[in-house]
Short mmCIF file of C-alpha atoms and ligand atoms in Angstrom, two decimals:
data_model
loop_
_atom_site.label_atom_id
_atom_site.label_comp_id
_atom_site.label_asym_id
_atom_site.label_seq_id
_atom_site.Cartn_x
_atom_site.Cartn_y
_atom_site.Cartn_z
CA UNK E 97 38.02 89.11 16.07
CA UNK E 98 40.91 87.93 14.20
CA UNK E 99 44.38 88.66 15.54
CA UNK E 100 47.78 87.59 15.52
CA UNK E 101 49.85 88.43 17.93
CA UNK E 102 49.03 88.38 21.54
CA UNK E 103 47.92 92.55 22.89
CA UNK E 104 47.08 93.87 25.55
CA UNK E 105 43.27 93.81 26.39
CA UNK E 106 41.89 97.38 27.16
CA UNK E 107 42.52 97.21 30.95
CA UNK E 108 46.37 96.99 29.85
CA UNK E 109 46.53 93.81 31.61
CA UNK E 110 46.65 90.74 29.36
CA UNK E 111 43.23 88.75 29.56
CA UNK E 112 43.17 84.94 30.45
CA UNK E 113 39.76 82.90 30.07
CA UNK E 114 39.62 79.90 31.48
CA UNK E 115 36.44 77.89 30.61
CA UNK E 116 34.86 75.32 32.83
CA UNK E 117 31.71 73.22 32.17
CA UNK E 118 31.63 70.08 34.23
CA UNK E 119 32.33 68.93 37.94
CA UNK E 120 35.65 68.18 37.27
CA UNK E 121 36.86 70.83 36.07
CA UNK E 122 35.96 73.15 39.21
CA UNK E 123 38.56 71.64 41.87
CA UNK E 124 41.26 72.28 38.90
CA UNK E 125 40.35 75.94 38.07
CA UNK E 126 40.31 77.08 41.56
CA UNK E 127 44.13 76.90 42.12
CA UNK E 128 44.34 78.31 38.66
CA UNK E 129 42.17 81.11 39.01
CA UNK E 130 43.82 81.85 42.70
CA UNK E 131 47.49 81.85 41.17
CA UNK E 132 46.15 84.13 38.25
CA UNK E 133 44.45 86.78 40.82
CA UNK E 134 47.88 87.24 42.11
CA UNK E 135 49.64 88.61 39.17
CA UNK E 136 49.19 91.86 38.08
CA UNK E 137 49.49 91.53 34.69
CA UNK E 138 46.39 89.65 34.42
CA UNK E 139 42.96 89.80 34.33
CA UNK E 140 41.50 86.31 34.76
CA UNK E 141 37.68 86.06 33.88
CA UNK E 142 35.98 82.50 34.37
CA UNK E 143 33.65 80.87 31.44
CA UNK E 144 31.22 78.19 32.82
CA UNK E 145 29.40 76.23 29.39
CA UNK E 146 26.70 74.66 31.79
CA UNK E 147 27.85 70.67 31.00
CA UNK E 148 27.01 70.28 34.05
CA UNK E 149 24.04 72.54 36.02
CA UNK E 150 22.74 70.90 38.83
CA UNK E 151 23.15 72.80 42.09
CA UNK E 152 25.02 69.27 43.53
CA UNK E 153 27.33 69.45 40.00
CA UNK E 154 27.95 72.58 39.89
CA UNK E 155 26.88 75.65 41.94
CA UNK E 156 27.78 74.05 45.51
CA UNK E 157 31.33 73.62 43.95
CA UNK E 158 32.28 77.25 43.61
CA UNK E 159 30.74 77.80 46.70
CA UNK E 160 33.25 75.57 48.46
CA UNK E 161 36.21 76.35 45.91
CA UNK E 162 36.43 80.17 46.20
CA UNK E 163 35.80 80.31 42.45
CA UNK E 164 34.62 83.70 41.67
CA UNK E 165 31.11 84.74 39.47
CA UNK E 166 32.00 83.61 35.96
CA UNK E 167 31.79 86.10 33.44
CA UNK E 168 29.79 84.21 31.18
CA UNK E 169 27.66 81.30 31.90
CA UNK E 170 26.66 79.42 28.51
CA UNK E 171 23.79 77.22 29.98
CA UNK E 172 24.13 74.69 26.93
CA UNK E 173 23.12 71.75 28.93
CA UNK E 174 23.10 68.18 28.77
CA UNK E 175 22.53 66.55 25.60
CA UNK E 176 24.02 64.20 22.92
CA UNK E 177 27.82 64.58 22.63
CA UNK E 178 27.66 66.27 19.20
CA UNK E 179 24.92 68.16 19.70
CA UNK E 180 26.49 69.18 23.26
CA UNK E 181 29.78 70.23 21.71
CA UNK E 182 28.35 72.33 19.04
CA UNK E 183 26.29 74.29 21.33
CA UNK E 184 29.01 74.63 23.23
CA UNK E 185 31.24 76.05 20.64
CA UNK E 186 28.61 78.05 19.24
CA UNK E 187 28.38 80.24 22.58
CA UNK E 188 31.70 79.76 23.18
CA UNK E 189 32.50 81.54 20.33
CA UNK E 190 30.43 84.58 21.07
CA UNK E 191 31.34 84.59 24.37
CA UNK E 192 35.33 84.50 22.91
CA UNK E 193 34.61 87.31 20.64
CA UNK E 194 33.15 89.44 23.48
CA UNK E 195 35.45 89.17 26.02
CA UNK E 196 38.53 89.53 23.61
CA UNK E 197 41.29 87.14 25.34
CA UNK E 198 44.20 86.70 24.82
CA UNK E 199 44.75 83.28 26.36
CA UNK E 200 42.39 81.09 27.02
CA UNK E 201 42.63 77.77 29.70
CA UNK E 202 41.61 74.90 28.93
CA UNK E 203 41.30 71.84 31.68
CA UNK E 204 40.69 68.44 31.97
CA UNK E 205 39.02 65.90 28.69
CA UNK E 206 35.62 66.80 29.23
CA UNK E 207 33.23 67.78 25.77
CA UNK E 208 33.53 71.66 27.47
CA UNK E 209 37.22 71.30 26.94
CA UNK E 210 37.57 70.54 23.27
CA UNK E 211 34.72 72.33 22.32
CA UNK E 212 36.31 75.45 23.78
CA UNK E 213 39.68 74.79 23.07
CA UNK E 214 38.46 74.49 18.99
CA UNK E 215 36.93 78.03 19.08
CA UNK E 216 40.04 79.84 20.51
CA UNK E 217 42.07 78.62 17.86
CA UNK E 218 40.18 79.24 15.02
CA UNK E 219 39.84 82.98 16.29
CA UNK E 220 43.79 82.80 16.60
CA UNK E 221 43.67 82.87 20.31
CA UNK E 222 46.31 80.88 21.73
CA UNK E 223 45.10 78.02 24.09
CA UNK E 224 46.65 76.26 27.28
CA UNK E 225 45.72 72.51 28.09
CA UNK E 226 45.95 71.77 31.87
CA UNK E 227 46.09 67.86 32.30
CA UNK E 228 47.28 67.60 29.00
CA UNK E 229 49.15 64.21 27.46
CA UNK E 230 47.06 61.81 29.39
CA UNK E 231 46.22 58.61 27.36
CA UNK E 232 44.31 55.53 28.49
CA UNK E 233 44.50 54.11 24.87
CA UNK E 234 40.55 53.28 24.91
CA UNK E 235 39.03 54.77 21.92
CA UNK E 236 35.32 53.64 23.50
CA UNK E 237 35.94 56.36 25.79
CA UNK E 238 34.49 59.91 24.92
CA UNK E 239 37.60 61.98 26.89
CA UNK E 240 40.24 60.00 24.90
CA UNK E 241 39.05 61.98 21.78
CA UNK E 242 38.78 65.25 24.09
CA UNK E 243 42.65 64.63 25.24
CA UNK E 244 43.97 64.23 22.05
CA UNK E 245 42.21 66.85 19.82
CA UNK E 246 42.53 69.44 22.70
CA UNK E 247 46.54 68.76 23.17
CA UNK E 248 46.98 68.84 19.26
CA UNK E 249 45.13 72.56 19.29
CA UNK E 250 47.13 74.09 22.39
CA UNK E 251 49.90 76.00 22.29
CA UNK E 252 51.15 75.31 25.75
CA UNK E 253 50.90 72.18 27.71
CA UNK E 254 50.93 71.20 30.92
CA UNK E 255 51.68 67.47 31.85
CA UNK E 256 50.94 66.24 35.39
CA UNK E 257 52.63 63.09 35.07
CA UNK E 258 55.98 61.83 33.29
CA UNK E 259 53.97 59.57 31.44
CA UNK E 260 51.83 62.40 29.64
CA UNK E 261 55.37 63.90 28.47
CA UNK E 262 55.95 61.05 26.96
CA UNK E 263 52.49 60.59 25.04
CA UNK E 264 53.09 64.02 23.85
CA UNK E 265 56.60 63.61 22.41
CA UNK E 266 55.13 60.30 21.14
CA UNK E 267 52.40 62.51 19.58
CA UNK E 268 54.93 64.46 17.58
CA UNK E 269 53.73 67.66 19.99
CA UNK E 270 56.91 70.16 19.99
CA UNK E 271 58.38 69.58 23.45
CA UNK E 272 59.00 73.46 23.88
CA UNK E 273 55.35 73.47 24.46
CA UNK E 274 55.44 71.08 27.05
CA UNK E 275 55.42 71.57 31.03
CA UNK E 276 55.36 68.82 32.99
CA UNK E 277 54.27 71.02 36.27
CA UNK E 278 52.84 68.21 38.78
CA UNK E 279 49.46 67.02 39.09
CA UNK E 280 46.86 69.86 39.83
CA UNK E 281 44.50 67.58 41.76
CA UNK E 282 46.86 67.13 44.09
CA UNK E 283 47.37 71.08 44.80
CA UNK E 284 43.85 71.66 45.41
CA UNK E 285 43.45 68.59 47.92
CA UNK E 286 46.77 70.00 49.76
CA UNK E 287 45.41 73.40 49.99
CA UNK E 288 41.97 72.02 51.55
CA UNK E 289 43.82 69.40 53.63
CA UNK E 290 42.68 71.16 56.93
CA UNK E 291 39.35 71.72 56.20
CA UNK E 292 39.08 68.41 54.64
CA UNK E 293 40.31 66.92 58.28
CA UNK E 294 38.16 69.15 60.10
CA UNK E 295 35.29 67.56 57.88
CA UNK E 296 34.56 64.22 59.35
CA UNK E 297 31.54 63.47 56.76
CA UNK E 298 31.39 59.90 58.24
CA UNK E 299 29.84 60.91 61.49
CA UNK E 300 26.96 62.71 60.13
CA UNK E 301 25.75 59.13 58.50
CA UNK E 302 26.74 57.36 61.49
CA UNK E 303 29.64 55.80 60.32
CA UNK E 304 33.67 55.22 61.87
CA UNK E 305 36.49 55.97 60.34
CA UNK E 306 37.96 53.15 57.93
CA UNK E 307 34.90 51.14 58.86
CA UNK E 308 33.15 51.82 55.43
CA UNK E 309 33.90 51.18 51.73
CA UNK E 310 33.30 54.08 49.30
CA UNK E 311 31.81 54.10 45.86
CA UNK E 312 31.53 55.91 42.48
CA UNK E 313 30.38 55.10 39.08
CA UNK E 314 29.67 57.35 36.14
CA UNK E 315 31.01 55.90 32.68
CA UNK E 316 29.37 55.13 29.92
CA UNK E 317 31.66 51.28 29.66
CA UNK E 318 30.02 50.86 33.26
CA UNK E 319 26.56 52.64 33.24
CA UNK E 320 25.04 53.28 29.82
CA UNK E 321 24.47 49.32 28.80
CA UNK E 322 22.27 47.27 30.87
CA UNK E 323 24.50 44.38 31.11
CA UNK E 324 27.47 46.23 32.01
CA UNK E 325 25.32 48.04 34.99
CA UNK E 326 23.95 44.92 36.20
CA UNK E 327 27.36 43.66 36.64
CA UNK E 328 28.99 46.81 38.37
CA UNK E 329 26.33 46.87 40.69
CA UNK E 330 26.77 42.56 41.43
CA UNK E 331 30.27 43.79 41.54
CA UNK E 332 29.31 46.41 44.50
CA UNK E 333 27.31 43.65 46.43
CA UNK E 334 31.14 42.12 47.16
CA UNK E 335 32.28 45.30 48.77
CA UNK E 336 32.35 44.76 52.41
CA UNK E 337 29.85 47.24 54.04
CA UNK E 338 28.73 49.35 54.74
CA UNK E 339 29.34 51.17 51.07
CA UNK E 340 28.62 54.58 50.63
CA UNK E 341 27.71 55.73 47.62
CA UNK E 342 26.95 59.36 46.18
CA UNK E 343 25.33 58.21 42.81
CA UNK E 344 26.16 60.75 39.77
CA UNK E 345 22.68 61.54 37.85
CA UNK E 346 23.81 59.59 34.64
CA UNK E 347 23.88 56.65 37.23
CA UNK E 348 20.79 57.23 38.71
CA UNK E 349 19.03 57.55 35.14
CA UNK E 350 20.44 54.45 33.64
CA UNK E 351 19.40 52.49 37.02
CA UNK E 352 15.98 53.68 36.83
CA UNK E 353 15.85 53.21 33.01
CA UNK E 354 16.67 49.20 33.47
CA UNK E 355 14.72 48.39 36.42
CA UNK E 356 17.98 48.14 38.20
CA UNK E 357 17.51 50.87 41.20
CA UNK E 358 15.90 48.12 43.68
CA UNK E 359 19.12 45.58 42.92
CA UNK E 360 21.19 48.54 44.41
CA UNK E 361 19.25 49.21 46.95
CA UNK E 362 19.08 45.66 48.20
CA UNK E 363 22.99 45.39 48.99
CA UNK E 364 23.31 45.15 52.64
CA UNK E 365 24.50 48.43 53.96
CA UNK E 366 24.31 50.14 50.74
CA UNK E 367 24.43 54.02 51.33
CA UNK E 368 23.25 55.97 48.09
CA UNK E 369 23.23 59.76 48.65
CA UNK E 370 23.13 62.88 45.95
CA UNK E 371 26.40 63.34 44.20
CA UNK E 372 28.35 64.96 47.21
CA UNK E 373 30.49 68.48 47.41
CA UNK E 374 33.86 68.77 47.10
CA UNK E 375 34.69 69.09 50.97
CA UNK E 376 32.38 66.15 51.44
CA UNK E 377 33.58 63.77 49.03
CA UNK E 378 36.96 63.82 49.99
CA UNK E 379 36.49 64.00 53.59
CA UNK E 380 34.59 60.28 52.77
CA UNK E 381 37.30 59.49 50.61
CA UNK E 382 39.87 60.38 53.86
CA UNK E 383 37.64 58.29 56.58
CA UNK E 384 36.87 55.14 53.74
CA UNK E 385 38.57 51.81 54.00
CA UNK E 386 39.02 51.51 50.30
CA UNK E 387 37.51 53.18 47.21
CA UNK E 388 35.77 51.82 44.21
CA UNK E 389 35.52 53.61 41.23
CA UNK E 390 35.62 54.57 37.63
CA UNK E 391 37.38 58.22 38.17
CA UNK E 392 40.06 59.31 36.96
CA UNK E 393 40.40 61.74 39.58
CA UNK E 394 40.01 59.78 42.28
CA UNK E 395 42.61 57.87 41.64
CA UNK E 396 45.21 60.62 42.51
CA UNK E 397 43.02 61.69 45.72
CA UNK E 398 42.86 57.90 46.85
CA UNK E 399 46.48 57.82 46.28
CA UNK E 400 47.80 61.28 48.17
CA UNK E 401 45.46 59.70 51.42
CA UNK E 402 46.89 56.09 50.73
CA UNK E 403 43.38 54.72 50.84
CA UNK E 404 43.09 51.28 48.27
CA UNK E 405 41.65 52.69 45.03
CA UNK E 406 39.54 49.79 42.78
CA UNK E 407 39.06 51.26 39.41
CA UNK E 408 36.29 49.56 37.40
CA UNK E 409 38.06 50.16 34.20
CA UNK E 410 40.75 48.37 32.02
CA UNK E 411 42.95 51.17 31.70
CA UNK E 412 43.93 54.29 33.04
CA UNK E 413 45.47 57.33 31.90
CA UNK E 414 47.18 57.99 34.55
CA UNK E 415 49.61 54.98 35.36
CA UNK E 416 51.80 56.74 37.98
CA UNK E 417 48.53 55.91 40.64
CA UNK E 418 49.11 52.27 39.56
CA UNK E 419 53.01 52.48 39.10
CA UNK E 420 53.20 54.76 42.58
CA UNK E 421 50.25 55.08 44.50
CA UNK E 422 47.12 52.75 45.11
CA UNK E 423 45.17 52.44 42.09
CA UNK E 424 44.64 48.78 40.85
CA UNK E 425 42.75 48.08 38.26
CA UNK E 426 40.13 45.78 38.36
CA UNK E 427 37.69 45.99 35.70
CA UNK E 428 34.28 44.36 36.36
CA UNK E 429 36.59 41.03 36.87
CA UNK E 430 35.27 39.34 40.08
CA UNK E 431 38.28 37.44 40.71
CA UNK E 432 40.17 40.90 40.83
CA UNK E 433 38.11 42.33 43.12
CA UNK E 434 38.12 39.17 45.33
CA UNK E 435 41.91 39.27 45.37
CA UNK E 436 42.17 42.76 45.93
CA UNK E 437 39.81 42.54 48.88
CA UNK E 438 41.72 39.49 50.39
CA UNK E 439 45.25 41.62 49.94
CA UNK E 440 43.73 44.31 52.05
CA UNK E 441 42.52 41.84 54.67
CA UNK E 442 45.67 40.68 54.86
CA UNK E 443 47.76 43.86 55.02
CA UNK E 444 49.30 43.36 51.88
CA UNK E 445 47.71 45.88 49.84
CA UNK E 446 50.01 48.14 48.28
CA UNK E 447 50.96 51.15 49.85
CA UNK E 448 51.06 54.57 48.39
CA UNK E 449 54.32 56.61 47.61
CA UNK E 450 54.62 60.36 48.99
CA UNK E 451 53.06 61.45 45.92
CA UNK E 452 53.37 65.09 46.08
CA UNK E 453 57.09 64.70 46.20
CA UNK E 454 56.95 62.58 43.21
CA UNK E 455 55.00 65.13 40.93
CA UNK E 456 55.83 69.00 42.98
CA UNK E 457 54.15 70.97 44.37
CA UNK E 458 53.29 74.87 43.76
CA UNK E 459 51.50 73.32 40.14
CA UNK E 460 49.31 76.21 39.33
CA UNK E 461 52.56 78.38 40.55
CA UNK E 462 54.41 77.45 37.73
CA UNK E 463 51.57 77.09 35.63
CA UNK E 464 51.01 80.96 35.90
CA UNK E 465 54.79 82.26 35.89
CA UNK E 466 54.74 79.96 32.34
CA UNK E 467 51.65 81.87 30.75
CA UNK E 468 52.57 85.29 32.14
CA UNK E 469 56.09 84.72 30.37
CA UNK E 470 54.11 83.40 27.55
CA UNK E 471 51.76 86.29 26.77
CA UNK E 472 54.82 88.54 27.77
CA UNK E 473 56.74 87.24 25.28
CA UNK E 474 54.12 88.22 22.59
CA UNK E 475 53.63 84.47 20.91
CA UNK E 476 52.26 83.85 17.53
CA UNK E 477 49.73 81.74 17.71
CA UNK E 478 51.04 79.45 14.95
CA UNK E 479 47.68 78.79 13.62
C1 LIG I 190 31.12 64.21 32.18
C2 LIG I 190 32.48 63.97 31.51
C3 LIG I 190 33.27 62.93 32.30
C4 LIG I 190 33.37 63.29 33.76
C5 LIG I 190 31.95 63.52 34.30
C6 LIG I 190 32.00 63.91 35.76
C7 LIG I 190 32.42 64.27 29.06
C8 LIG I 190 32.55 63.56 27.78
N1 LIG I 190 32.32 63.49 30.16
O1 LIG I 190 30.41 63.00 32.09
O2 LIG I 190 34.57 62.86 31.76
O3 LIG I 190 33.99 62.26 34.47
O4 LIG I 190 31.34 64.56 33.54
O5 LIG I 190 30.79 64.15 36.27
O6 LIG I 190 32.42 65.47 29.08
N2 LIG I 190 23.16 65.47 34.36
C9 LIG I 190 22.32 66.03 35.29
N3 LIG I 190 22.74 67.16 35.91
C10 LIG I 190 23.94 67.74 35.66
C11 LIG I 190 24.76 67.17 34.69
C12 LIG I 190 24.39 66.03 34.05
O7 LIG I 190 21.26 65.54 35.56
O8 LIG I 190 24.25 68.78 36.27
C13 LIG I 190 22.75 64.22 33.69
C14 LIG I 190 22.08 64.40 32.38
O9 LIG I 190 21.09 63.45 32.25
C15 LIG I 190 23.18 64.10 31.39
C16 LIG I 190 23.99 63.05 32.12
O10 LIG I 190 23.89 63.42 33.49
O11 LIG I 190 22.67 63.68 30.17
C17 LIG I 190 25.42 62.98 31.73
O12 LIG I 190 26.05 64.25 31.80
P1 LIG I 190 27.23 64.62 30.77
O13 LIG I 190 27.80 65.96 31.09
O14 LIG I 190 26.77 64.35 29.40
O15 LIG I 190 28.32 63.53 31.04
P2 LIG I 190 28.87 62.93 32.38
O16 LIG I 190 28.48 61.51 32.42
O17 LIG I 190 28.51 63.78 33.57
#
């Protein structure tokens, strides 16, 4: 398929692909693919590439999320980053030249997203970034690459914070291309706020509301090195318990790999449990005294429920949770972590702006009205 200028596909509606691949891309397509369903002039098909596969990473989430069959699962798999991102691109690519779109989504900075976002453009499909313009500045971290590459390939962009405008315009990206809509995350925990209430995880593992600490690490920086884990998890044995913990399966690997899974264990009131469902998780986020984490994510969730958000990280890429809401960042720096704990024992942990009215609402909204007047428009891809 080569083309170059946006038709019709043959159900006279114009086709939109979005692709996911790992867990945190599902919370983001759902409002997405919800908006999309709405408007006649679409047909929205779902790609999943299979980054992630594991019932607790991936299937349980479109259960919970609505998200409908996808039209093409890729089943590419874990596996090094290259070698991940080429077999992603590789069925990407047939998958692209079966279904004929003639937009395809892109969201998040996970490999999925730039390997996907790659192949559209080089069949001259037109590609929209959702969570595009974030920056944390750390080239150690995988995603950074993923941001940037997959903003400079898209043709529209949408910006959930001020700050990501201004890393675009920075970037030299064409500001007509540019949305800043409001932060997506923050749509899909608004539209699951009452179930999310109705939820009460905490009780079904005995626990009372804001009487537990919460916890969740993943990175590389904190995981993949055996120093670096040893530290994070010293680091967790200053959390006041109990901490519950739903331990990602890169986590669990590199534990087990340097003898560190009995160290964990060994905290006093440690909780580890499988990586959780959406519902779940944030209903624990809602009920926890304070979170600790390497997310990015999280930080905007902690934020909208004003619950203290440690990140074990030296940057973020989304400074409007530290500038606004109730991200701090900590690192794996003790004395941080003892200060932030003895802030929030004395009431003088920061408190959380209304959020929502900071970034809008009705995000995936106005991220459909903008590609529907897009692909009505008839762009070029400028390829
Ligand atoms: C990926 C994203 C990261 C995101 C995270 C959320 C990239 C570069 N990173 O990191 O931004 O925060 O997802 O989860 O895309 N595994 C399983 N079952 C699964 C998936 C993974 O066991 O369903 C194991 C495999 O051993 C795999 C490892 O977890 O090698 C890491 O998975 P991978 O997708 O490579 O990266 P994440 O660390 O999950």
């Amino acid at each position: 398929m080569s083309r170059e200028i946006v038709s019709r596909s043959d159900s006279g509606r114009y086709r939109v692909v979005t692709v996911v691949g790992a867990r945190p891309n599902f919370m983001k397509a759902a409002p997405i693919e919800r908006a999309l369903f709405s408007r006649p002039a679409v047909e929205h098909l779902l790609v999943h590439t299979g980054q992630h596969y594991d019932q607790a990473m991936s299937s349980v989430f479109f259960e919970e999320l609505g998200l409908r069959e996808p039209a093409r699962h890729l089943g590419v798999g874990s596996g090094r980053h290259g070698e991940m991102t080429g077999k992603i691109m590789i069925a990407f690519e047939q998958a692209c030249l079966e279904l004929e779109p003639d937009l395809v989504v892109v969201v998040g900075d996970v490999n999925s997203t730039v390997a996907a976002a790659l192949v559209a453009r080089k069949l001259f499909v037109p590609v929209a970034h959702v969570e595009a313009g974030l920056r944390s500045f750390d080239e150690s971290m995988p995603e950074e690459h993923n941001r940037r590459l997959t903003d400079h390939l898209s043709n529209l962009l949408f910006a959930s914070e001020p700050s990501a405008v201004t890393n675009l315009n920075r970037e030299g990206i064409d500001s007509d291309r540019v949305h800043l809509v409001g932060d997506i995350m923050l749509e899909t925990l608004q539209g699951f706020l009452p179930r999310i209430r109705e939820r009460r995880r905490w009780e079904e593992l005995g626990l009372a509301k804001g009487c537990y600490s919460l916890a969740t690490i993943h990175r590389p920086s904190n995981v993949d090195d055996p120093r670096s884990l040893e530290e994070t998890v010293r680091l967790l044995r200053l959390v006041p318990g109990p901490t519950v913990f739903p331990v990602h399966p890169r986590t669990v690997a590199s534990l087990e790999k340097f003898g560190l899974t009995g160290l964990l264990h060994d905290i006093p009131g440690m909780v580890t449990l499988a990586p959780e469902p959406y519902l779940e998780f944030v209903s624990l986020l809602e009920g926890a005294r304070v979170v600790i984490t390497d997310s990015g994510s999280i930080q905007a969730e902690a934020s909208l429920f004003d619950v203290p958000c440690l990140v074990c990280r030296e940057n973020t890429e989304r400074p409007i949770y530290v500038e606004q809401g109730t991200t701090e960042l900590v690192g794996r720096d003790v004395e941080k972590f003892r200060e932030a704990f003895e802030k929030m024992a004395s009431g003088q942990f920061k408190k959380s702006a209304p959020m929502v009215s900071t970034l809008g609402l009705h995000v995936a909204e106005k991220i459909a009205e903008i590609m529907v007047d897009y692909l009505t428009a008839g762009h070029k891809s400028s390829l």
